[in-house]
mmCIF file of C-alpha atoms in Angstrom:
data_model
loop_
_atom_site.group_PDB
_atom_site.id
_atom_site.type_symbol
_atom_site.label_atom_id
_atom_site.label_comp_id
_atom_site.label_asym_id
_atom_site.label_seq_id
_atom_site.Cartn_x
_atom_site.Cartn_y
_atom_site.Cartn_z
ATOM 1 C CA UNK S 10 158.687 -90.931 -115.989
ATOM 2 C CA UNK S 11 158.036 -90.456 -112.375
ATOM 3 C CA UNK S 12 158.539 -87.736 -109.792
ATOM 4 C CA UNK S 13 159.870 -89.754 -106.870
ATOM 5 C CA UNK S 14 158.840 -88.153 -103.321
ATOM 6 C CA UNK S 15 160.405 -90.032 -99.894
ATOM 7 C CA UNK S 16 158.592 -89.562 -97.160
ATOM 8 C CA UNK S 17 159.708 -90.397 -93.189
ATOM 9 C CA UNK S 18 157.428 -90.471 -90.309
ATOM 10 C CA UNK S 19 158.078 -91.029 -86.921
ATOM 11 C CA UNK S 20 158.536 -94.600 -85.531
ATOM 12 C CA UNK S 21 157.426 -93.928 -81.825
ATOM 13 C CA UNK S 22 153.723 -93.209 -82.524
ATOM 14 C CA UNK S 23 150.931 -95.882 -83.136
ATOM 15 C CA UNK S 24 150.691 -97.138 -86.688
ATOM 16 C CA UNK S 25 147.531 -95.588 -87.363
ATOM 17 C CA UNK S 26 148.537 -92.304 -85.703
ATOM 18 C CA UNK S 27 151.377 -92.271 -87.482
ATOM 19 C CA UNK S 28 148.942 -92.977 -90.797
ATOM 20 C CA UNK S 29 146.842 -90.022 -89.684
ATOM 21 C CA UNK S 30 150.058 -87.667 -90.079
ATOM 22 C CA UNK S 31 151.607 -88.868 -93.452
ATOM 23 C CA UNK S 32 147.665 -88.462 -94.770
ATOM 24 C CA UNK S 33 147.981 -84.830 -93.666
ATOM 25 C CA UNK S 34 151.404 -83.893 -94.414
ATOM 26 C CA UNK S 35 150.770 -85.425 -97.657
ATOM 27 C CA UNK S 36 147.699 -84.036 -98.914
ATOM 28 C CA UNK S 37 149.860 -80.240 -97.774
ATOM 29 C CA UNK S 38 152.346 -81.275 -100.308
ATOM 30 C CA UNK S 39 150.027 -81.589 -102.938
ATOM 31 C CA UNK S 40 148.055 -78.975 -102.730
ATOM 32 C CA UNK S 41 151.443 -76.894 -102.244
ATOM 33 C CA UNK S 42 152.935 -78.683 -105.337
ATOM 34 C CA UNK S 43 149.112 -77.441 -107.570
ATOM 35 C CA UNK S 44 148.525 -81.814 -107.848
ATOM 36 C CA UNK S 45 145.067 -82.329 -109.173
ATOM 37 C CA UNK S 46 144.399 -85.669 -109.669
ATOM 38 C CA UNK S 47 142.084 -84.710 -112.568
ATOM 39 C CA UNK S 48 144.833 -83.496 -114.244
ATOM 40 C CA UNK S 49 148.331 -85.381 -113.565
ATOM 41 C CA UNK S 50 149.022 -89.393 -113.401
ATOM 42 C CA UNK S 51 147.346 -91.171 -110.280
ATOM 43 C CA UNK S 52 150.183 -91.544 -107.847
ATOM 44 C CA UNK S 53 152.044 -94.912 -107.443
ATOM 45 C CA UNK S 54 152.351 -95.903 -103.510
ATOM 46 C CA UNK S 55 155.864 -97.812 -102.271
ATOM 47 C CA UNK S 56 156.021 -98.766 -98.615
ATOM 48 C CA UNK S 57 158.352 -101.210 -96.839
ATOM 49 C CA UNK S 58 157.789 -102.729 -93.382
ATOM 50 C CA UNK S 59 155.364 -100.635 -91.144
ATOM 51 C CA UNK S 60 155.433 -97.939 -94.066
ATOM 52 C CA UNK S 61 153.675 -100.189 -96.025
ATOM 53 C CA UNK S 62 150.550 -100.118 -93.656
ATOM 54 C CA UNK S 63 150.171 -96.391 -93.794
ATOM 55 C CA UNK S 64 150.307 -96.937 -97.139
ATOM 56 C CA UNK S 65 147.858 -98.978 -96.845
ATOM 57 C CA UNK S 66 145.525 -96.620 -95.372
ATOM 58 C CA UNK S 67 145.248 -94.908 -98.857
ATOM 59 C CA UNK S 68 143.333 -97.421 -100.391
ATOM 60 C CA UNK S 69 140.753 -98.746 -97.616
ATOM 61 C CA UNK S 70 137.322 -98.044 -96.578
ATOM 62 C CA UNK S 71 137.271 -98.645 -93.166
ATOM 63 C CA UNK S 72 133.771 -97.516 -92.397
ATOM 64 C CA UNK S 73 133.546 -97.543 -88.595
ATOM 65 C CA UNK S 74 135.050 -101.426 -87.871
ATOM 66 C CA UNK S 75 138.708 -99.726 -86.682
ATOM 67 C CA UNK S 76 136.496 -97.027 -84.523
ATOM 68 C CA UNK S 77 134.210 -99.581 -82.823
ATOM 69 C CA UNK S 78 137.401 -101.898 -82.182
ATOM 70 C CA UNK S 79 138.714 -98.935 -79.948
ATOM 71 C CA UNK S 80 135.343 -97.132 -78.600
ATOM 72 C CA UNK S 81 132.028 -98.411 -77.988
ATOM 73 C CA UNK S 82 129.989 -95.150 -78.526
ATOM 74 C CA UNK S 83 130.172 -93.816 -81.889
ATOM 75 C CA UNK S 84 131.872 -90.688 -83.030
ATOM 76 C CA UNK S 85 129.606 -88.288 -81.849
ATOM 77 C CA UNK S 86 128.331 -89.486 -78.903
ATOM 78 C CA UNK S 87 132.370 -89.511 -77.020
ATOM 79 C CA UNK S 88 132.939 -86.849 -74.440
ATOM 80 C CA UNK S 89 135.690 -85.280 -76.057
ATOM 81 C CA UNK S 90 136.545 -82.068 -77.367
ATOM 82 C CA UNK S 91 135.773 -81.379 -80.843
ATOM 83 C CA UNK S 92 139.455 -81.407 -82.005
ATOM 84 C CA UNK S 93 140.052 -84.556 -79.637
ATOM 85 C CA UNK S 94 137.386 -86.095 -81.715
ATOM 86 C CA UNK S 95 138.192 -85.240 -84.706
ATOM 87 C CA UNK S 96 141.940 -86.026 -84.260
ATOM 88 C CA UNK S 97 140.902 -89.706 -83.365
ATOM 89 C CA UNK S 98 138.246 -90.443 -86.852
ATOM 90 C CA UNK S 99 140.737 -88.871 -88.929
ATOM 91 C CA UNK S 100 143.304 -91.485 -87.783
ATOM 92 C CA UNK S 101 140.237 -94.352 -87.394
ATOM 93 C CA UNK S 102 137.653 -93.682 -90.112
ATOM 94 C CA UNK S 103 139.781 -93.963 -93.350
ATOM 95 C CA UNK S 104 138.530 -93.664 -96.947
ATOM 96 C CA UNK S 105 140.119 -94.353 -100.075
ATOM 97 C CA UNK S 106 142.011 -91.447 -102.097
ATOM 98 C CA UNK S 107 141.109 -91.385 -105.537
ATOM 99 C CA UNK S 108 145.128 -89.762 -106.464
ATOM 100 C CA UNK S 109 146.105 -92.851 -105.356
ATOM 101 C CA UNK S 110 146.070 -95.320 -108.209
ATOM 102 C CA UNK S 111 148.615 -98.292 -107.358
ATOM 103 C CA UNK S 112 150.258 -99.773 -104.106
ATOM 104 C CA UNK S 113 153.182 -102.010 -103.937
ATOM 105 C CA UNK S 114 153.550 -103.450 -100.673
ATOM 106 C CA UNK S 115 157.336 -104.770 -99.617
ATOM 107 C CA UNK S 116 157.670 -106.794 -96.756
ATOM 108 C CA UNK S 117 154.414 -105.539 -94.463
ATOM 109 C CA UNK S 118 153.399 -106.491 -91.294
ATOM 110 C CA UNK S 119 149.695 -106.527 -92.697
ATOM 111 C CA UNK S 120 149.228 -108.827 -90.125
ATOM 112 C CA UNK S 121 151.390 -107.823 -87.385
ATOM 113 C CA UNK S 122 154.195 -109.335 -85.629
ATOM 114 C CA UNK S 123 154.475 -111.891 -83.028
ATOM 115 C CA UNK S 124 157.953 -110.345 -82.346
ATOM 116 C CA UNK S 125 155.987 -106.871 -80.865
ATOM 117 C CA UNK S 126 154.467 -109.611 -78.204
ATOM 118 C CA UNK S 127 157.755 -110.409 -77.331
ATOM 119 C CA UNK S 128 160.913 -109.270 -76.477
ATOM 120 C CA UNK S 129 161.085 -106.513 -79.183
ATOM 121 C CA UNK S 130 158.102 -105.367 -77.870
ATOM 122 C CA UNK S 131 159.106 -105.282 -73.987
ATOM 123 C CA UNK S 132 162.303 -102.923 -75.020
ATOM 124 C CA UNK S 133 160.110 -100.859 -76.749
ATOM 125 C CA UNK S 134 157.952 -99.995 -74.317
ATOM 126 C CA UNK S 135 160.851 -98.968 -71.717
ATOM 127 C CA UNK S 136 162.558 -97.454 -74.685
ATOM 128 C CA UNK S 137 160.028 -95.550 -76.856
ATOM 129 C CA UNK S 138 159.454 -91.960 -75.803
ATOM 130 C CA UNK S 139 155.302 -91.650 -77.341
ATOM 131 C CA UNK S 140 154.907 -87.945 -77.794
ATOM 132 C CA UNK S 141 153.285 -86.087 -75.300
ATOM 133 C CA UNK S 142 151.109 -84.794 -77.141
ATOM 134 C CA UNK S 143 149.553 -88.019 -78.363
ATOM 135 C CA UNK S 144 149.622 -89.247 -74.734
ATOM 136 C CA UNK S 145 147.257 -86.252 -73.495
ATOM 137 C CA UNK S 146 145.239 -87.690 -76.323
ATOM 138 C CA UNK S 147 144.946 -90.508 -75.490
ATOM 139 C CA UNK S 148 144.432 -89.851 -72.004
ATOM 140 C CA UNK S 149 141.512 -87.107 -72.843
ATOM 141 C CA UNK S 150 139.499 -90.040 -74.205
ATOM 142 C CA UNK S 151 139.134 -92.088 -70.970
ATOM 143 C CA UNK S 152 139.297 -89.105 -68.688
ATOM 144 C CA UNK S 153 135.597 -88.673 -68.672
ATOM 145 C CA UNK S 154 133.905 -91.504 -69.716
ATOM 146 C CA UNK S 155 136.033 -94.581 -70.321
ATOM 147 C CA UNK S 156 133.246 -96.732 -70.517
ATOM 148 C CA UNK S 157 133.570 -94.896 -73.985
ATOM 149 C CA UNK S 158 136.846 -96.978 -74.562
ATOM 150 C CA UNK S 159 136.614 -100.817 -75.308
ATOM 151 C CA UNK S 160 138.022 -102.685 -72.369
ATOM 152 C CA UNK S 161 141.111 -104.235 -74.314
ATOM 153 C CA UNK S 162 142.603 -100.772 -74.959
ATOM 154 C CA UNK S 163 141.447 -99.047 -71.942
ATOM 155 C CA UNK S 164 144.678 -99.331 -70.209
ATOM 156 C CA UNK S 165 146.417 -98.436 -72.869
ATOM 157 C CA UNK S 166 145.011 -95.251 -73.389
ATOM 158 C CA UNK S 167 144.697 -94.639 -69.467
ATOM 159 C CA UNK S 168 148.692 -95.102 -68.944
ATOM 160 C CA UNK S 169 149.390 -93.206 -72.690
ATOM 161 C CA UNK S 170 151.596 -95.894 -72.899
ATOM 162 C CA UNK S 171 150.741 -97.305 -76.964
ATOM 163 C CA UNK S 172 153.856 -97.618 -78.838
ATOM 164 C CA UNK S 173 154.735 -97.941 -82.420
ATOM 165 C CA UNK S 174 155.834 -101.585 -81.449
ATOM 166 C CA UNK S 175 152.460 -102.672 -79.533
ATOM 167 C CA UNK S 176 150.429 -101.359 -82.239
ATOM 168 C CA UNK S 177 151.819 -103.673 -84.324
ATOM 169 C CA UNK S 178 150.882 -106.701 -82.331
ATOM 170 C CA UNK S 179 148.669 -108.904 -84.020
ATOM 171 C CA UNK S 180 145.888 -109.011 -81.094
ATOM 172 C CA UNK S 181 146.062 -105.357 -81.083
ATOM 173 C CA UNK S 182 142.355 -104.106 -82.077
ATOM 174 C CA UNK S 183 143.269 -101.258 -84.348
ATOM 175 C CA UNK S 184 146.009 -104.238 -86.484
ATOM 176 C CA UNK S 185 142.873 -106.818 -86.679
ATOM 177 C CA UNK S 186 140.614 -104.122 -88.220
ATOM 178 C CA UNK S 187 143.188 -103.179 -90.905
ATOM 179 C CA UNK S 188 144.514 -106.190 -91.393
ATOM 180 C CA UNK S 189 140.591 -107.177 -92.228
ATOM 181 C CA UNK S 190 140.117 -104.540 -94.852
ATOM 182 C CA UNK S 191 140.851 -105.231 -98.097
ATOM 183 C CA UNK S 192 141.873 -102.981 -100.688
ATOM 184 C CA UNK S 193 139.455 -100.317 -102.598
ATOM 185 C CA UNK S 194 137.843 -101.988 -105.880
ATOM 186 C CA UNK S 195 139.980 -100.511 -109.090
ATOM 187 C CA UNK S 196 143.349 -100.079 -106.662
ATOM 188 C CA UNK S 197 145.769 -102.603 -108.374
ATOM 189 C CA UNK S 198 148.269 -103.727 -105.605
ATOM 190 C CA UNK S 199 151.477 -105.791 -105.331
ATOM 191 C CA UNK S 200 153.547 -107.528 -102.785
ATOM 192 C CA UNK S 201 157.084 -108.328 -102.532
ATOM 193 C CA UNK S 202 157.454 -111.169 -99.997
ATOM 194 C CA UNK S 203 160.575 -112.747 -98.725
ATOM 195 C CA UNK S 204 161.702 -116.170 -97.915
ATOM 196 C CA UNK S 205 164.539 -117.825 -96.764
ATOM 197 C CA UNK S 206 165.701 -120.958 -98.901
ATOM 198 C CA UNK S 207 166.926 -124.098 -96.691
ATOM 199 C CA UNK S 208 168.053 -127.020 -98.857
ATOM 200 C CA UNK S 209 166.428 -125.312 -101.744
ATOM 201 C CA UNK S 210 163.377 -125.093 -100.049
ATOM 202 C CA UNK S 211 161.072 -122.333 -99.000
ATOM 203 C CA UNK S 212 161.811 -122.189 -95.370
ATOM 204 C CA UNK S 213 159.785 -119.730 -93.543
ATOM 205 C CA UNK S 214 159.131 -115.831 -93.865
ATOM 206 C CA UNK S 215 161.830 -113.130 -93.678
ATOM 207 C CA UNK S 216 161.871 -110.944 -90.741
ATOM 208 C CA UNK S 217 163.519 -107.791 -91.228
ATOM 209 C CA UNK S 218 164.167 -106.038 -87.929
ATOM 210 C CA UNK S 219 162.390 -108.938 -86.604
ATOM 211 C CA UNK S 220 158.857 -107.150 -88.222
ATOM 212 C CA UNK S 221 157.618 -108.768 -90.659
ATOM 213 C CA UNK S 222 156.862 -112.881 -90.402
ATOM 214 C CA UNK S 223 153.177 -112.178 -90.814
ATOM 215 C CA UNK S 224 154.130 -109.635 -94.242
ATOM 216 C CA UNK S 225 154.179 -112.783 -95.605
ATOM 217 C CA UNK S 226 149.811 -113.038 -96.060
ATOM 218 C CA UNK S 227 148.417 -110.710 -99.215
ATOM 219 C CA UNK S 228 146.170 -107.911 -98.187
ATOM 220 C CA UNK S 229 142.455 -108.793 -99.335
ATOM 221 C CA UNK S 230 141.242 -107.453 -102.238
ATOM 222 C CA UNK S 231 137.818 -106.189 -102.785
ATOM 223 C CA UNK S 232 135.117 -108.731 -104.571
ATOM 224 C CA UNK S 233 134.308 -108.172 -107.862
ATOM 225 C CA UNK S 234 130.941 -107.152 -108.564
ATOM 226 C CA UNK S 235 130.616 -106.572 -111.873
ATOM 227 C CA UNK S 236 133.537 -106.664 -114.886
ATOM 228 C CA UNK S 237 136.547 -105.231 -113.612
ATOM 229 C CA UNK S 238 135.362 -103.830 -110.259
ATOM 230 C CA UNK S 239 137.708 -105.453 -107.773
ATOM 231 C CA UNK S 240 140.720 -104.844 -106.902
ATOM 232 C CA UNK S 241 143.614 -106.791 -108.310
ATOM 233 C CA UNK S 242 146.662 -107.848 -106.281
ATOM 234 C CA UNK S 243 150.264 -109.902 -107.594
ATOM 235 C CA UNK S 244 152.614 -111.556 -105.591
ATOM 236 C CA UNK S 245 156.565 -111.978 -106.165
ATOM 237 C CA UNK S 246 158.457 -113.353 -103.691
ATOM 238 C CA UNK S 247 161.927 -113.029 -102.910
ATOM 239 C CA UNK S 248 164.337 -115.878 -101.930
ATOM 240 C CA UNK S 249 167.507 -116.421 -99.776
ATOM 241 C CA UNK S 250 167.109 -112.602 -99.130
ATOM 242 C CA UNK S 251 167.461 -111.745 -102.775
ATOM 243 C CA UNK S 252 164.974 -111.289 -106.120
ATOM 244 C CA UNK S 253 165.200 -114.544 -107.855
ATOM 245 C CA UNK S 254 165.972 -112.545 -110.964
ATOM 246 C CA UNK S 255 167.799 -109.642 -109.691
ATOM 247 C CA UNK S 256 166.303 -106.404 -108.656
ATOM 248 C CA UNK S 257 164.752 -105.592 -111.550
ATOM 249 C CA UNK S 258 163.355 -108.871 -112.094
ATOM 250 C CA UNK S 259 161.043 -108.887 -108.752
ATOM 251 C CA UNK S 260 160.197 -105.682 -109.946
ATOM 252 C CA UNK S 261 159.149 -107.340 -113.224
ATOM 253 C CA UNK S 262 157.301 -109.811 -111.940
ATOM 254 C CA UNK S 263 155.274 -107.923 -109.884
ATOM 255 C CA UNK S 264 154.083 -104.916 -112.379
ATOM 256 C CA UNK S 265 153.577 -107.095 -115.302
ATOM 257 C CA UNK S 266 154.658 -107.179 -119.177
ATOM 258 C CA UNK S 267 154.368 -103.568 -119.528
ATOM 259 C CA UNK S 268 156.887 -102.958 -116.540
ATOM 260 C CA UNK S 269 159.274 -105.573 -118.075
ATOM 261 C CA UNK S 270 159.512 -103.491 -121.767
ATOM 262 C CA UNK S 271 160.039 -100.145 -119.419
ATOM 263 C CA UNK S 272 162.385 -101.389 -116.950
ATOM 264 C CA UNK S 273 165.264 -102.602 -118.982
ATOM 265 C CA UNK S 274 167.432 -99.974 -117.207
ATOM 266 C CA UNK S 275 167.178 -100.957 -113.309
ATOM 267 C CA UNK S 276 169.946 -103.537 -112.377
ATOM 268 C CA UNK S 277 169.717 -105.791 -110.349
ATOM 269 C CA UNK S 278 170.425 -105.071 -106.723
#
């Protein structure tokens, strides 16, 4: 049995921006609901589209590669204030949570999306109202020194102009270096991929909301160094816009022969 929770974040900020808020708002709902992870079930991650990258930044170790893809001075040495700094490594320095014990991706971006390059991405910058509040941000880093800010984002941060949709570019720095982590050793993971059929054939990628044609590559998992120390990841994928088996039978697939003698409830969608 499962307590299901639904979260909803806002779509205007940066992913990882928006990943730095659903890690806080989260971690108050636990510790206002009395979770201890020593105690209750690990939890069991869902996330669709771009929810499935903030996900995502539940079971990485980032180190410093996202921070040193955006500044070139390390945490301590930018001129910020204290709560500008610490604002910016609690959205770029991630760590794994040990609550967390699966993820099941559905349709991410863990690549990007050549559609936020595009069109999509042109709307959304004249369209997209980034809250002001993360635009003084972002502004406060290259106000004193923004030889402190890698050259590629500079602007960026100078104009407070870094949508949901650019961040979700594939040549943005922040996607490469999350796109490049894989997933924390002992964090089993899934994906549910879609493709379209074409003469029977597997066509090309879905693209829901024109988002997701590079969802379609796993997230890395972490090497194995010893018995059972990676990470484990399964694939299903979904064809002609629909589970080959029905909704419960991606499901299946993806969670194994222990999910297929629990789920014989779910119907398929």
């Amino acid at each position: 049995r499962y307590q299901i929770i639904h979260y909803t974040y806002p779509t205007t900020e940066p992913v990882l921006a928006a990943a730095r808020r659903f890690r806080s708002e989260l971690a108050a709902f636990l510790q206002h609901v009395g979770y201890d992870p020593a105690v209750h079930p690990r939890l069991v991650v869902v996330g669709h589209s771009m929810g499935g990258l903030l996900a995502k930044t539940l079971v990485v170790d980032s180190g410093r590669s996202i921070w040193d893809r955006t500044f070139t001075v390390p945490p301590e040495q930018l001129r910020v204030d204290d709560a500008v700094r610490a604002r910016f490594e609690e959205a770029l320095i991630l760590k794994p949570w040990p609550a967390v014990g699966r993820v099941i991706f559905l349709g991410v971006p863990h690549h990007g999306s050549d559609a936020a390059d595009g069109l999509l991405g042109w709307l959304g910058k004249r369209v997209i109202q980034v809250p002001s509040d993360f635009v003084e941000l972002l502004q406060a880093a290259v106000r004193d020194d923004p030889e402190h800010v890698q050259n590629k984002v500079r602007d960026w941060f100078r104009r407070g102009t870094v949508t949901s949709v650019q961040s979700l570019s594939p040549g943005y720095p922040a996607m490469q270096g999350l796109a490049a982590l894989p997933i924390a050793p002992g964090v089993p993971f899934h994906s549910v991929i879609g493709d379209v059929t074409k003469d029977g054939d597997r066509a090309r990628a879905v693209r829901p909301r024109g988002t997701v044609e590079r969802g379609v590559p796993h997230p890395p998992a972490a090497r194995a160094v010893g018995r059972d120390a990676g990470a484990t990841g399964s694939r299903a994928r979904v064809h002609g816009g629909r589970p080959q088996r029905g909704g419960a039978g991606a499901f299946r697939a993806v969670m194994g022969s222990d999910a297929r003698r629990k789920s014989k409830g779910v119907r398929p969608l």
